[in-house]
Coordinates of C-alpha atoms in Angstrom, one line a residue:
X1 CA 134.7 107.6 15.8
X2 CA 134.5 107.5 12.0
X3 CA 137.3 106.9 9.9
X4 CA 135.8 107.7 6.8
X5 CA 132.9 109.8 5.9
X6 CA 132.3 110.4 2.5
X7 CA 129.0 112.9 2.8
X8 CA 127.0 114.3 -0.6
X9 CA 129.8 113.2 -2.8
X10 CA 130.2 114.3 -6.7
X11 CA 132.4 112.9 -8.9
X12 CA 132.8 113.8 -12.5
X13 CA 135.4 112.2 -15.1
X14 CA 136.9 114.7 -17.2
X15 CA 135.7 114.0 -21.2
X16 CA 138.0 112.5 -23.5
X17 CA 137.8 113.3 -27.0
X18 CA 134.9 112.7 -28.3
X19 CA 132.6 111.6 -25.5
X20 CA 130.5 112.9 -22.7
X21 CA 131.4 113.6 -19.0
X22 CA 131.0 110.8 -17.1
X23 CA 129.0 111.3 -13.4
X24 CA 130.1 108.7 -11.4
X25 CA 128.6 109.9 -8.2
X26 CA 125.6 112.4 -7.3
X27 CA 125.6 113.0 -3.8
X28 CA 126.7 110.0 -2.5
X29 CA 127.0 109.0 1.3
X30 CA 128.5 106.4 3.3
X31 CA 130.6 106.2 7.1
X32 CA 132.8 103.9 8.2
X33 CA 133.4 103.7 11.6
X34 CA 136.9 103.5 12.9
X35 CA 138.0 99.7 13.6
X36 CA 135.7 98.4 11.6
X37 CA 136.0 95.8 8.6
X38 CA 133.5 97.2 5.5
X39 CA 133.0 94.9 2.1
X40 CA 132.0 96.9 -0.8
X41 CA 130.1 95.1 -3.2
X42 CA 128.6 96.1 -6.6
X43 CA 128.6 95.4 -10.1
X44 CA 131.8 96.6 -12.5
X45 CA 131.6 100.4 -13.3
X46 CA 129.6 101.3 -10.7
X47 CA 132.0 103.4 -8.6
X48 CA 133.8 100.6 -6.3
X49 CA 137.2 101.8 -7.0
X50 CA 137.2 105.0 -7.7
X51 CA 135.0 105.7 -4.0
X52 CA 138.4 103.8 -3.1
X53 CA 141.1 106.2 -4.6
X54 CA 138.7 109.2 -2.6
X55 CA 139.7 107.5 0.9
X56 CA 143.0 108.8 0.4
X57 CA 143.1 111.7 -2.0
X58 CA 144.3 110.1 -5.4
X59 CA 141.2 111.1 -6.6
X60 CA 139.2 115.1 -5.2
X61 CA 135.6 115.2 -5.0
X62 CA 133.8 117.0 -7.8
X63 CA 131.3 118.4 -5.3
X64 CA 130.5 117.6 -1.2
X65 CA 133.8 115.5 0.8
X66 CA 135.6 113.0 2.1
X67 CA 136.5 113.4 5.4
X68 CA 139.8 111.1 6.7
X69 CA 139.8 110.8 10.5
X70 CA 138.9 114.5 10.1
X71 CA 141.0 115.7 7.7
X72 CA 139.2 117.2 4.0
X73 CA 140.9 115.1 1.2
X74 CA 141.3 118.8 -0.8
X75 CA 143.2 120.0 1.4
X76 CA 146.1 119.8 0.2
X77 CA 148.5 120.2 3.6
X78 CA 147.0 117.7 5.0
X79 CA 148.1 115.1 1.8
X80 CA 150.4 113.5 3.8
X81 CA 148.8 112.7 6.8
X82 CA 145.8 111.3 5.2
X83 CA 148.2 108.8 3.1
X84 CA 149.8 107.3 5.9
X85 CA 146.9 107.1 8.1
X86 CA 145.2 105.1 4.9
X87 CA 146.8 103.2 3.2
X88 CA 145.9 101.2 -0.7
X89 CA 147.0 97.6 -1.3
X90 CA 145.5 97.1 -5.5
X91 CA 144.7 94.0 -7.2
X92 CA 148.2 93.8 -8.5
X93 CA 151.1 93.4 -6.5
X94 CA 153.9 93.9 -9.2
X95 CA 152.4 97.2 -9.6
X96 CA 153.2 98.1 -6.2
X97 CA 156.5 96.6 -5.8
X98 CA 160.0 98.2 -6.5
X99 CA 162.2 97.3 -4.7
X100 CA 165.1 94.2 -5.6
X101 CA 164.6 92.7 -2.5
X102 CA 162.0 92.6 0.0
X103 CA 163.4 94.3 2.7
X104 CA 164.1 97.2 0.9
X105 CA 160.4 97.5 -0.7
X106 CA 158.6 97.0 2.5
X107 CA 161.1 100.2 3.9
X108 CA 160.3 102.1 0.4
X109 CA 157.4 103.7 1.6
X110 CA 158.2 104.9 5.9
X111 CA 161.6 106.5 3.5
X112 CA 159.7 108.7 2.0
X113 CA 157.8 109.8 5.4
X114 CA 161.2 111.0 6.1
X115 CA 161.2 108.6 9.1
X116 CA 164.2 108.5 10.9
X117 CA 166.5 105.0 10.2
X118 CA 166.0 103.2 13.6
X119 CA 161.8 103.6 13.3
X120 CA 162.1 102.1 9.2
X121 CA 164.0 99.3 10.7
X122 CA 161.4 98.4 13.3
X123 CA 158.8 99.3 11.4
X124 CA 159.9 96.6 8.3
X125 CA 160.8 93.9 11.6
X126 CA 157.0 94.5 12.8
X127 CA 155.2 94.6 8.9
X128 CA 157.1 91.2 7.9
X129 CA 156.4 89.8 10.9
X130 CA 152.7 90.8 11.0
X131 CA 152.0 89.0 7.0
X132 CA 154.4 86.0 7.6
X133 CA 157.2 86.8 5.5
X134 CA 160.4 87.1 7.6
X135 CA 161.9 84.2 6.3
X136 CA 161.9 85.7 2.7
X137 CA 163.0 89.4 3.6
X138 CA 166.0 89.1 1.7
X139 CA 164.5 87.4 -1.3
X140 CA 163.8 89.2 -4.5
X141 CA 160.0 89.5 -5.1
X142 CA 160.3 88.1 -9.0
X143 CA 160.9 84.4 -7.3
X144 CA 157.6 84.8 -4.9
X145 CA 154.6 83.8 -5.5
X146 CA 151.2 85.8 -5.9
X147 CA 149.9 85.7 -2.7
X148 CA 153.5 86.2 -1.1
X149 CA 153.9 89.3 -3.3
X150 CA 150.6 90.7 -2.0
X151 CA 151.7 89.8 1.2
X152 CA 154.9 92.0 1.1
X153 CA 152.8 94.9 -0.6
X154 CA 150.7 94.8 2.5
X155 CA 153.3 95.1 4.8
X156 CA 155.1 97.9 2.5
X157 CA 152.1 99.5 4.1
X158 CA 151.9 98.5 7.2
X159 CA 155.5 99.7 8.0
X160 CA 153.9 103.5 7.2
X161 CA 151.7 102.7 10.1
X162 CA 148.0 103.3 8.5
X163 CA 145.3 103.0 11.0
X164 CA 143.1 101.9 7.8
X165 CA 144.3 100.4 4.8
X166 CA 141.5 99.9 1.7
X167 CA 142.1 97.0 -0.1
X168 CA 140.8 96.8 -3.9
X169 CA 140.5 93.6 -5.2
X170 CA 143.3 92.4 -3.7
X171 CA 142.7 88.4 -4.4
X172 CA 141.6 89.2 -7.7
X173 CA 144.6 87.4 -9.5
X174 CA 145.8 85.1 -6.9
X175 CA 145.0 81.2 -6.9
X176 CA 143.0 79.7 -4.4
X177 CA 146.1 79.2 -2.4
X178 CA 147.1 82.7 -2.7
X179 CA 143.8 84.5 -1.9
X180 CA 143.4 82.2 1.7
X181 CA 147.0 83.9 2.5
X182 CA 146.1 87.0 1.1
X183 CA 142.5 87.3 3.1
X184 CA 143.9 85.3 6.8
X185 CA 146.6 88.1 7.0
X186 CA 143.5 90.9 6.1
X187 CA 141.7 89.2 9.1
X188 CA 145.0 89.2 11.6
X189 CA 144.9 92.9 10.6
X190 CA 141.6 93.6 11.4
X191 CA 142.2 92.0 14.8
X192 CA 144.7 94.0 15.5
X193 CA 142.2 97.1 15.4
X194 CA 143.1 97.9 11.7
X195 CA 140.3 99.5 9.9
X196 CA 139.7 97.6 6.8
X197 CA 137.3 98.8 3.7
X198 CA 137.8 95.4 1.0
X199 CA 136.6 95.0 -2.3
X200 CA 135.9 91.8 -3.8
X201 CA 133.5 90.0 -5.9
X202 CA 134.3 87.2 -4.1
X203 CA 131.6 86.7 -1.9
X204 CA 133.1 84.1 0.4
X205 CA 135.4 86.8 0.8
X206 CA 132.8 89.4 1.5
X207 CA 130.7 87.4 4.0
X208 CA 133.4 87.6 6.3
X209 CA 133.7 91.0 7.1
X210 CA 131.1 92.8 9.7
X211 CA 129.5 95.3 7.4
X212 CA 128.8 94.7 3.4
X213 CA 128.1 98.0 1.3
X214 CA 126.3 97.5 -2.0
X215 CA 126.6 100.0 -4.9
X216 CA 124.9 100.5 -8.0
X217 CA 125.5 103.1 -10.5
X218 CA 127.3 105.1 -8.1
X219 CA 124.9 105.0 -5.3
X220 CA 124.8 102.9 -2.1
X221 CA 122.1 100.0 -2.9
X222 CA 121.8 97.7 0.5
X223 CA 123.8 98.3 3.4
X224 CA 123.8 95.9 6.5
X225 CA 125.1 93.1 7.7
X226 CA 126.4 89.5 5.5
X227 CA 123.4 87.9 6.8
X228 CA 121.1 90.6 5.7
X229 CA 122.5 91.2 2.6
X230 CA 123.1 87.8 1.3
X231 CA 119.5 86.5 2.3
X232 CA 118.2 88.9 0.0
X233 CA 119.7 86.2 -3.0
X234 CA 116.7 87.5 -5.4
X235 CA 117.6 91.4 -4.9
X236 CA 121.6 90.4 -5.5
X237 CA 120.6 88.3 -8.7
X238 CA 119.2 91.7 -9.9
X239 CA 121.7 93.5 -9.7
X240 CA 123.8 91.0 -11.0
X241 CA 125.7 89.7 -8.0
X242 CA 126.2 86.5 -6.4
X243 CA 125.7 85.3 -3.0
X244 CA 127.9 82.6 -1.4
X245 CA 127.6 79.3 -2.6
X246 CA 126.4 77.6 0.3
X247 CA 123.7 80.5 0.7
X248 CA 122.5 79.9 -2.9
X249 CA 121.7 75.9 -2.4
X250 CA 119.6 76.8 0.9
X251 CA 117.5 79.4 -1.5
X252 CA 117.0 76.5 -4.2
X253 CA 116.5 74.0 -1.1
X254 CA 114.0 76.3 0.4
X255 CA 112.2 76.8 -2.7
X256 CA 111.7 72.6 -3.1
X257 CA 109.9 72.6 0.6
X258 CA 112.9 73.0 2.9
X259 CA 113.0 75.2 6.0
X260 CA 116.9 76.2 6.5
X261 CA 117.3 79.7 8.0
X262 CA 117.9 82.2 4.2
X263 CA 120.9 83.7 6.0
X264 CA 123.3 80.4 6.2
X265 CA 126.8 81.7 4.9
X266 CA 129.0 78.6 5.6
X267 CA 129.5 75.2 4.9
X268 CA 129.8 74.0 8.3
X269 CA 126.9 76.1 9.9
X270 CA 125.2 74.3 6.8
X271 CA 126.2 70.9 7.6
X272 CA 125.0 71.7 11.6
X273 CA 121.4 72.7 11.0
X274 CA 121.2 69.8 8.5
X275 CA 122.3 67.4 11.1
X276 CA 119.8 68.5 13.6
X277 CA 117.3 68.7 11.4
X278 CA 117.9 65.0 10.1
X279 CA 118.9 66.0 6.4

């Protein structure tokens, strides 16, 4: 079962004053089954985000669709629906928090479902329970921290119930701290049968989903697995990517005589094969 499938997409920015019409995207096409957990990857401009705001109708295809568990994106009866069964955690939390305390922004959003009292009430128990932020539900978000603010903008959405929620850079302006809460609770999600679509240029990040997309200039690059992606280190350098850091030092190592599997994407499967190979 697909929960997205985005099939000969088109997308056009309007021209400002003064300068051309931009094509983002000529005929683009990419599924994403339903449970799944997809990293897009890809250089800045070439499309990351604004493929994101087409998983959920913010943005309308200039030409083919984007279907949402079945639903077309243009239509427009269908708006609602396809908003709470995906749902958009950005890069900045304070953008998507409102409310003066936490309990009352996590209910924000299953209020304006129209979902009756007792269902908000469970839904906020289960949504600060699911991100690890009981303790704090009647603290105001200005004394949290980065990572607990993205926190409570995740479970803002989780209390609409999405069955997918696309996350767009969402560790982009935390610490190191704050992106390890930020990415554990994405992972407990996931788990939980939660279909997540993450982007990052954090590759540490990426590496741990099942399925890495990479675009360039609007189109889909390399598609496959971490391990096939980020063993092709030359292709990635090209289009001006990284690869994990651990991947990168068995290319160099390789390249001075070693003979460590290309597809290594962690430190401790590092350390192992070193071990038994008397490194």
């Amino acid at each position: 079962m697909e929960t997205l499938q985005v099939t000969d997409l088109h997308y056009t920015y309007p021209a400002t004053e003064g300068e051309a019409v931009t094509d983002i995207f000529q005929g683009l096409d990419l599924t994403i089954p339903h449970g799944s957990f997809v990293a897009i990857l890809g250089p800045n401009g070439c499309g990351k985000s604004t493929l994101a705001k087409h998983f959920n109708a913010i943005l309308l295809p200039s030409g083919g669709s984007v279907q949402v568990y079945g639903m077309d994106t243009r239509d427009e009866a269908l708006l609602l629906e396809i908003r709470r069964s995906v749902g958009m955690v950005f890069q900045n939390p304070d953008n998507q928090i409102i409310g003066t305390v936490v309990e009352e922004d996590v209910a924000f959003g299953p209020e304006n479902l129209g979902m009756n009292p007792k269902t908000i009430a469970e839904n906020v128990d289960k949504a600060l329970h699911a991100v690890s932020m009981e303790e704090f539900r009647y603290s105001a978000p200005n004394y949290l921290s980065g990572g607990q603010k993205q926190r409570v903008a995740i479970a803002g959405i989780l209390a609409m119930t999405p069955k997918c929620i696309i996350f767009d850079e969402p560790t982009a302006m935390l610490d190191p701290l704050g992106r390890k809460e930020v990415m554990d609770t994405i992972l407990e999600l996931h788990a939980q049968g939660i279909t997540v679509v993450l982007i990052t240029h954090y590759m540490e990040e990426a590496a741990l989903a099942d399925r890495i997309v990479v675009m360039n200039d609007g189109q889909k690059e390399m598609e496959g697995t971490p391990k096939e992606i980020f063993s092709q280190v030359e292709k990635m350098k090209e289009l001006g990517l990284d690869v994990p850091q651990v991947t990168e030092l068995v290319y160099y190592l390789n390249k001075m005589g070693r003979n460590f599997p290309k597809d290594i994407l962690s430190i401790n499967e590092f350390i192992d094969l070193a071990d038994k190979n008397g490194y």
